[in-house]
Amino acid sequence: MTHPAFSPSNVAVVTGGASGIGLAAARRLAGLGMRVAIADLGGDRLGAAETLLKEHASPENILAVATDVSSTPDLQRLQEIVEARFGGVDVLMNNAGIQPGSSIFNPDNWDRIIAVNLFGIIRGSQVFGLPMIERQKPGLIINTGSKQGITTPPGDPAYNVSKSGVKTFTEALQHTLRNIKDCQVTAHLFIPGFVYTPLTAGDRTEKPAGAWTPEQTVDFMLERVSAGDFYILCPDNDVDRQLDERRILWSANDIIRNRPPLSRWHPDYAQEFTDFLNPRD
Ligand SMILES: NC(=O)c1ccc[n+]([C@@H]2O[C@H](COP(=O)([O-])OP(=O)(O)OC[C@H]3O[C@@H](n4cnc5c(N)ncnc54)[C@H](O)[C@@H]3O)[C@@H](O)[C@H]2O)c1
């Protein structure tokens, strides 16, 4: 059973919809007969995505709106344009994200990463959320987080901070939604694994064996949202659910066992972590 929000003629908005996971989602939702608005930074990428989507769906069902999700006026304008063209929104995918790299004592990139990855999702949920609730129809707000916001590996602290914020915000959003009388909108935290997209490609020209395609990831998301999951924890070809569960549990145990933070990457805990991943019965 597919979630009723994914019905033909219903309306989806996908931020970061001109590339990678967002574009794959837009294509999949348009393929279901939905009317789809992609919101992304203006320019060639957005134009090319619009052309591609129109080739694979009814062109009148596709809308492309140049939007910077770090700008609240841009998000408000997006909401108004979609409402005027398609009517109310059934599915909001707050998905736009960047990963330009960061380090603790270098202030570069921090503001932009937080503005796009975290505030883009907070403001997107705020701008679209109330009108979605007021429609009194089943609706979905799907926010793209990351495993890096849960186990927070060393190497890109600003990205991790932004994605931990997405997790916290989306949990609070769903708690709020479920306490609003007769609310039919639910929020979901979409946690992709390693997905081969321009964000992760680097110098690669071919998908590494360990990565999933954006299409696989979107199919998994649709299946798990339809099953009612809040945490949509995607595997990839290297990391299965069981491994993710052990890593998440280890991370939570840093607090419970009073270990150093990020002990998974602390040499004194290397053997203990390896043993934890492979428990003997
Ligand atoms: N690829 C992965 O392995 C992976 C893993 C975990 C989470 N994610 C998350 O998935 C989401 C999609 O990433 P992707 O891998 O498809 O990357 P991508 O680079 O292919 O797509 C991201 C899109 O967001 C757009 N974007 C960037 N800044 C924007 C802004 N300010 N306003 C509007 N659009 C903006 C980009 O132009 C791009 O089209 C991101 O939030 C990313 O953090 C990706």
Short mmCIF file of C-alpha atoms and ligand atoms in Angstrom, two decimals:
data_model
loop_
_atom_site.label_atom_id
_atom_site.label_comp_id
_atom_site.label_asym_id
_atom_site.label_seq_id
_atom_site.Cartn_x
_atom_site.Cartn_y
_atom_site.Cartn_z
CA MET A 1 0.00 0.00 0.00
CA THR A 2 1.42 3.34 -1.03
CA HIS A 3 0.80 6.27 1.32
CA PRO A 4 -2.30 8.19 0.11
CA ALA A 5 -0.28 11.41 -0.23
CA PHE A 6 1.51 9.79 -3.19
CA SER A 7 -1.70 9.70 -5.27
CA PRO A 8 -2.02 10.82 -8.92
CA SER A 9 -2.72 14.58 -9.30
CA ASN A 10 -1.49 15.24 -5.76
CA VAL A 11 1.22 17.86 -5.40
CA ALA A 12 4.84 17.37 -4.35
CA VAL A 13 7.54 19.96 -3.73
CA VAL A 14 11.13 18.72 -3.79
CA THR A 15 13.94 21.07 -2.79
CA GLY A 16 17.32 20.25 -4.26
CA GLY A 17 15.19 18.66 -6.97
CA ALA A 18 17.59 19.37 -9.84
CA SER A 19 20.16 16.70 -8.96
CA GLY A 20 20.88 13.42 -7.25
CA ILE A 21 18.34 12.11 -4.75
CA GLY A 22 15.96 15.06 -5.22
CA LEU A 23 15.84 14.67 -8.99
CA ALA A 24 15.30 10.90 -8.67
CA ALA A 25 12.45 11.58 -6.21
CA ALA A 26 10.88 14.17 -8.52
CA ARG A 27 11.04 11.72 -11.42
CA ARG A 28 9.56 8.90 -9.36
CA LEU A 29 6.72 11.05 -8.01
CA ALA A 30 5.97 12.48 -11.47
CA GLY A 31 5.90 8.87 -12.70
CA LEU A 32 3.11 8.22 -10.19
CA GLY A 33 1.09 10.95 -11.92
CA MET A 34 1.75 13.56 -9.25
CA ARG A 35 2.23 17.23 -10.03
CA VAL A 36 5.78 18.03 -9.02
CA ALA A 37 7.56 21.29 -8.31
CA ILE A 38 11.33 21.15 -8.12
CA ALA A 39 13.03 23.96 -6.24
CA ASP A 40 16.74 24.45 -6.69
CA LEU A 41 19.27 27.18 -7.27
CA GLY A 42 18.55 28.75 -10.65
CA GLY A 43 20.73 28.11 -13.67
CA ASP A 44 21.53 25.38 -16.15
CA ARG A 45 21.11 22.51 -13.71
CA LEU A 46 17.53 23.48 -12.86
CA GLY A 47 16.67 24.03 -16.55
CA ALA A 48 18.14 20.65 -17.54
CA ALA A 49 16.23 18.88 -14.75
CA GLU A 50 12.98 20.56 -15.80
CA THR A 51 13.51 19.44 -19.41
CA LEU A 52 14.29 15.87 -18.30
CA LEU A 53 11.21 15.66 -16.07
CA LYS A 54 8.96 17.06 -18.81
CA GLU A 55 10.25 14.39 -21.20
CA HIS A 56 9.20 11.64 -18.78
CA ALA A 57 5.88 13.02 -17.51
CA SER A 58 3.03 15.25 -18.62
CA PRO A 59 4.80 18.62 -19.06
CA GLU A 60 1.92 20.49 -17.41
CA ASN A 61 2.57 18.46 -14.24
CA ILE A 62 6.10 19.83 -13.85
CA LEU A 63 7.13 23.15 -12.37
CA ALA A 64 10.68 24.40 -11.73
CA VAL A 65 11.19 27.32 -9.38
CA ALA A 66 14.58 28.95 -8.78
CA THR A 67 14.86 28.95 -4.99
CA ASP A 68 17.61 29.37 -2.46
CA VAL A 69 16.36 27.41 0.55
CA SER A 70 18.51 29.49 2.88
CA SER A 71 16.26 32.47 2.04
CA THR A 72 12.88 32.57 3.82
CA PRO A 73 11.44 35.04 1.22
CA ASP A 74 12.46 32.57 -1.52
CA LEU A 75 10.64 29.75 0.31
CA GLN A 76 7.54 31.91 0.79
CA ARG A 77 7.60 32.81 -2.91
CA LEU A 78 7.95 29.10 -3.76
CA GLN A 79 4.93 28.26 -1.62
CA GLU A 80 2.86 30.98 -3.30
CA ILE A 81 3.90 29.96 -6.83
CA VAL A 82 3.11 26.28 -6.19
CA GLU A 83 -0.21 27.13 -4.55
CA ALA A 84 -1.20 29.39 -7.47
CA ARG A 85 -0.24 26.82 -10.10
CA PHE A 86 -1.14 23.48 -8.49
CA GLY A 87 -3.09 24.26 -5.31
CA GLY A 88 -2.11 22.91 -1.89
CA VAL A 89 0.88 20.68 -1.25
CA ASP A 90 0.58 17.00 -0.26
CA VAL A 91 4.25 16.02 -0.10
CA LEU A 92 7.11 18.31 0.90
CA MET A 93 10.63 16.94 0.56
CA ASN A 94 13.07 19.30 2.25
CA ASN A 95 16.08 17.75 0.60
CA ALA A 96 18.49 20.47 -0.63
CA GLY A 97 21.91 20.08 0.93
CA ILE A 98 25.56 20.93 0.49
CA GLN A 99 28.77 19.38 1.74
CA PRO A 100 31.68 21.67 0.86
CA GLY A 101 33.81 20.49 3.81
CA SER A 102 34.59 22.10 7.14
CA SER A 103 36.94 21.99 10.10
CA ILE A 104 36.61 23.08 13.71
CA PHE A 105 38.85 26.16 13.86
CA ASN A 106 38.36 27.38 10.30
CA PRO A 107 35.19 29.47 10.11
CA ASP A 108 34.86 28.96 6.34
CA ASN A 109 31.65 27.29 5.12
CA TRP A 110 30.01 27.01 8.55
CA ASP A 111 27.39 29.72 8.04
CA ARG A 112 26.43 28.52 4.59
CA ILE A 113 26.20 24.85 5.59
CA ILE A 114 23.96 25.62 8.57
CA ALA A 115 21.88 28.08 6.51
CA VAL A 116 21.20 25.60 3.69
CA ASN A 117 21.16 22.20 5.41
CA LEU A 118 19.50 23.17 8.68
CA PHE A 119 17.66 26.48 8.28
CA GLY A 120 16.52 25.46 4.79
CA ILE A 121 14.69 22.54 6.40
CA ILE A 122 13.39 24.45 9.42
CA ARG A 123 12.06 27.34 7.33
CA GLY A 124 10.72 25.01 4.63
CA SER A 125 8.74 23.08 7.26
CA GLN A 126 7.47 26.35 8.78
CA VAL A 127 6.43 27.95 5.50
CA PHE A 128 4.66 24.87 4.08
CA GLY A 129 3.60 23.11 7.28
CA LEU A 130 0.58 25.12 8.44
CA PRO A 131 -1.09 25.36 5.01
CA MET A 132 -0.58 21.59 4.66
CA ILE A 133 -2.22 20.91 8.04
CA GLU A 134 -5.13 23.25 7.29
CA ARG A 135 -6.03 21.28 4.15
CA GLN A 136 -7.19 18.36 6.37
CA LYS A 137 -5.76 15.86 3.91
CA PRO A 138 -3.04 13.21 4.41
CA GLY A 139 0.29 14.95 3.91
CA LEU A 140 4.00 14.22 4.32
CA ILE A 141 6.99 16.34 5.27
CA ILE A 142 10.11 14.34 4.48
CA ASN A 143 13.34 15.92 5.71
CA THR A 144 16.66 14.63 4.45
CA GLY A 145 19.11 14.03 7.26
CA SER A 146 22.21 11.87 7.29
CA LYS A 147 23.90 9.13 9.28
CA GLN A 148 26.56 11.80 9.82
CA GLY A 149 23.97 13.60 11.95
CA ILE A 150 23.51 10.51 14.14
CA THR A 151 26.93 8.90 14.63
CA THR A 152 28.75 12.19 13.79
CA PRO A 153 32.05 10.80 12.43
CA PRO A 154 35.10 13.10 12.54
CA GLY A 155 36.05 15.02 9.38
CA ASP A 156 33.21 17.41 8.57
CA PRO A 157 31.89 18.94 11.80
CA ALA A 158 29.70 21.65 10.22
CA TYR A 159 27.86 19.10 8.08
CA ASN A 160 27.39 16.85 11.14
CA VAL A 161 26.07 19.76 13.22
CA SER A 162 23.61 20.69 10.47
CA LYS A 163 22.34 17.13 10.07
CA SER A 164 22.10 16.50 13.85
CA GLY A 165 19.93 19.62 13.85
CA VAL A 166 17.77 18.19 11.08
CA LYS A 167 17.24 15.04 13.17
CA THR A 168 16.33 17.01 16.31
CA PHE A 169 14.06 19.43 14.44
CA THR A 170 12.24 16.67 12.55
CA GLU A 171 11.67 14.63 15.73
CA ALA A 172 10.19 17.73 17.40
CA LEU A 173 8.13 18.49 14.29
CA GLN A 174 6.58 15.02 14.31
CA HIS A 175 5.90 15.25 18.03
CA THR A 176 4.08 18.55 17.41
CA LEU A 177 2.12 17.19 14.44
CA ARG A 178 0.90 14.13 16.32
CA ASN A 179 -0.41 16.36 19.10
CA ILE A 180 -2.46 18.60 16.81
CA LYS A 181 -6.06 17.44 16.83
CA ASP A 182 -7.14 15.77 13.56
CA CYS A 183 -3.80 16.58 11.92
CA GLN A 184 -3.22 14.30 8.93
CA VAL A 185 0.30 15.48 8.17
CA THR A 186 3.26 13.44 9.39
CA ALA A 187 6.97 14.19 9.34
CA HIS A 188 9.70 11.70 8.47
CA LEU A 189 13.48 11.71 8.80
CA PHE A 190 14.99 10.36 5.59
CA ILE A 191 18.49 9.02 6.27
CA PRO A 192 20.23 8.00 3.04
CA GLY A 193 23.26 5.71 3.17
CA PHE A 194 26.11 6.22 0.71
CA VAL A 195 24.46 7.35 -2.54
CA TYR A 196 26.34 8.11 -5.73
CA THR A 197 25.39 11.69 -6.66
CA PRO A 198 27.29 14.87 -7.57
CA LEU A 199 27.52 15.54 -3.80
CA THR A 200 29.61 12.41 -3.20
CA ALA A 201 31.11 11.76 -6.64
CA GLY A 202 34.34 13.73 -6.17
CA ASP A 203 36.62 12.73 -9.05
CA ARG A 204 34.71 9.48 -9.69
CA THR A 205 32.93 8.99 -12.99
CA GLU A 206 31.34 5.66 -12.07
CA LYS A 207 29.27 4.54 -9.11
CA PRO A 208 31.46 2.81 -6.52
CA ALA A 209 30.32 -0.70 -5.66
CA GLY A 210 29.40 0.28 -2.10
CA ALA A 211 27.03 3.07 -3.07
CA TRP A 212 23.35 2.91 -3.89
CA THR A 213 21.87 4.79 -6.81
CA PRO A 214 19.55 7.73 -6.08
CA GLU A 215 16.71 5.67 -7.61
CA GLN A 216 17.28 2.76 -5.19
CA THR A 217 17.33 5.21 -2.30
CA VAL A 218 14.09 6.89 -3.37
CA ASP A 219 12.33 3.54 -3.86
CA PHE A 220 13.35 2.55 -0.33
CA MET A 221 12.09 5.90 1.00
CA LEU A 222 8.69 5.50 -0.67
CA GLU A 223 8.34 1.95 0.65
CA ARG A 224 9.27 2.86 4.23
CA VAL A 225 7.22 6.09 4.35
CA SER A 226 4.25 4.09 3.11
CA ALA A 227 4.91 1.52 5.86
CA GLY A 228 4.67 4.38 8.40
CA ASP A 229 8.33 4.60 9.46
CA PHE A 230 9.53 7.88 10.96
CA TYR A 231 13.23 6.97 10.75
CA ILE A 232 13.90 5.93 7.17
CA LEU A 233 17.32 4.40 7.72
CA CYS A 234 18.59 3.41 4.26
CA PRO A 235 21.23 0.74 3.83
CA ASP A 236 23.74 0.73 0.96
CA ASN A 237 25.86 -2.02 -0.59
CA ASP A 238 28.49 -1.80 2.18
CA VAL A 239 26.38 -1.07 5.24
CA ASP A 240 23.34 -3.14 6.17
CA ARG A 241 20.78 -2.29 8.83
CA GLN A 242 22.43 -4.49 11.45
CA LEU A 243 25.76 -2.63 11.09
CA ASP A 244 23.98 0.74 11.29
CA GLU A 245 22.17 -0.39 14.44
CA ARG A 246 25.45 -1.40 16.14
CA ARG A 247 27.10 1.89 15.19
CA ILE A 248 24.15 3.92 16.49
CA LEU A 249 24.05 1.91 19.71
CA TRP A 250 27.80 2.35 20.24
CA SER A 251 27.40 6.09 19.78
CA ALA A 252 24.56 6.30 22.35
CA ASN A 253 26.65 4.20 24.73
CA ASP A 254 29.40 6.86 24.78
CA ILE A 255 27.13 8.82 27.13
CA ILE A 256 25.71 5.88 29.07
CA ARG A 257 29.15 4.31 29.68
CA ASN A 258 30.85 7.70 30.24
CA ARG A 259 33.36 7.13 27.42
CA PRO A 260 35.16 9.90 25.51
CA PRO A 261 33.08 11.40 22.68
CA LEU A 262 33.48 9.71 19.29
CA SER A 263 35.15 6.78 21.06
CA ARG A 264 34.56 4.73 17.92
CA TRP A 265 37.52 6.64 16.45
CA HIS A 266 39.63 6.59 19.67
CA PRO A 267 42.58 4.15 19.48
CA ASP A 268 42.00 2.94 23.05
CA TYR A 269 38.55 1.69 22.06
CA ALA A 270 39.41 0.16 18.67
CA GLN A 271 39.36 -3.47 19.84
CA GLU A 272 36.27 -2.99 22.00
CA PHE A 273 34.42 -1.45 19.05
CA THR A 274 35.44 -4.29 16.73
CA ASP A 275 34.26 -6.84 19.32
CA PHE A 276 30.99 -4.90 19.73
CA LEU A 277 30.30 -5.14 16.00
CA ASN A 278 30.82 -8.91 16.07
CA PRO A 279 29.22 -10.05 19.32
CA ARG A 280 29.82 -13.68 20.25
CA ASP A 281 26.66 -15.49 21.32
N1 LIG B 1 24.63 11.35 -1.50
C1 LIG B 1 24.73 10.83 -0.29
O1 LIG B 1 25.47 9.83 -0.08
C2 LIG B 1 23.95 11.41 0.85
C3 LIG B 1 23.99 10.74 2.07
C4 LIG B 1 23.27 11.25 3.15
C5 LIG B 1 22.52 12.40 2.98
N2 LIG B 1 22.52 13.05 1.77
C6 LIG B 1 21.71 14.27 1.67
O2 LIG B 1 20.81 14.11 0.61
C7 LIG B 1 20.44 15.38 0.10
C8 LIG B 1 20.56 15.40 -1.41
O3 LIG B 1 21.93 15.22 -1.71
P1 LIG B 1 22.46 14.59 -3.09
O4 LIG B 1 23.45 13.56 -2.72
O5 LIG B 1 21.33 14.26 -3.97
O6 LIG B 1 23.29 15.86 -3.62
P2 LIG B 1 23.25 16.68 -4.99
O7 LIG B 1 24.38 17.63 -4.89
O8 LIG B 1 23.20 15.76 -6.16
O9 LIG B 1 21.86 17.46 -4.90
C9 LIG B 1 21.66 18.50 -4.00
C10 LIG B 1 20.88 19.60 -4.70
O10 LIG B 1 20.64 20.64 -3.74
C11 LIG B 1 20.79 21.87 -4.44
N3 LIG B 1 21.07 22.97 -3.53
C12 LIG B 1 22.22 23.26 -2.90
N4 LIG B 1 22.10 24.39 -2.19
C13 LIG B 1 20.83 24.83 -2.39
C14 LIG B 1 20.11 25.95 -1.93
N5 LIG B 1 20.66 26.86 -1.13
N6 LIG B 1 18.82 26.10 -2.33
C15 LIG B 1 18.24 25.19 -3.16
N7 LIG B 1 18.89 24.10 -3.62
C16 LIG B 1 20.18 23.93 -3.24
C17 LIG B 1 21.94 21.63 -5.40
O11 LIG B 1 21.96 22.61 -6.44
C18 LIG B 1 21.65 20.23 -5.88
O12 LIG B 1 20.85 20.24 -7.04
C19 LIG B 1 21.32 16.40 0.83
O13 LIG B 1 20.60 16.97 1.89
C20 LIG B 1 22.45 15.54 1.35
O14 LIG B 1 23.04 16.11 2.50
C21 LIG B 1 23.20 12.58 0.70
#
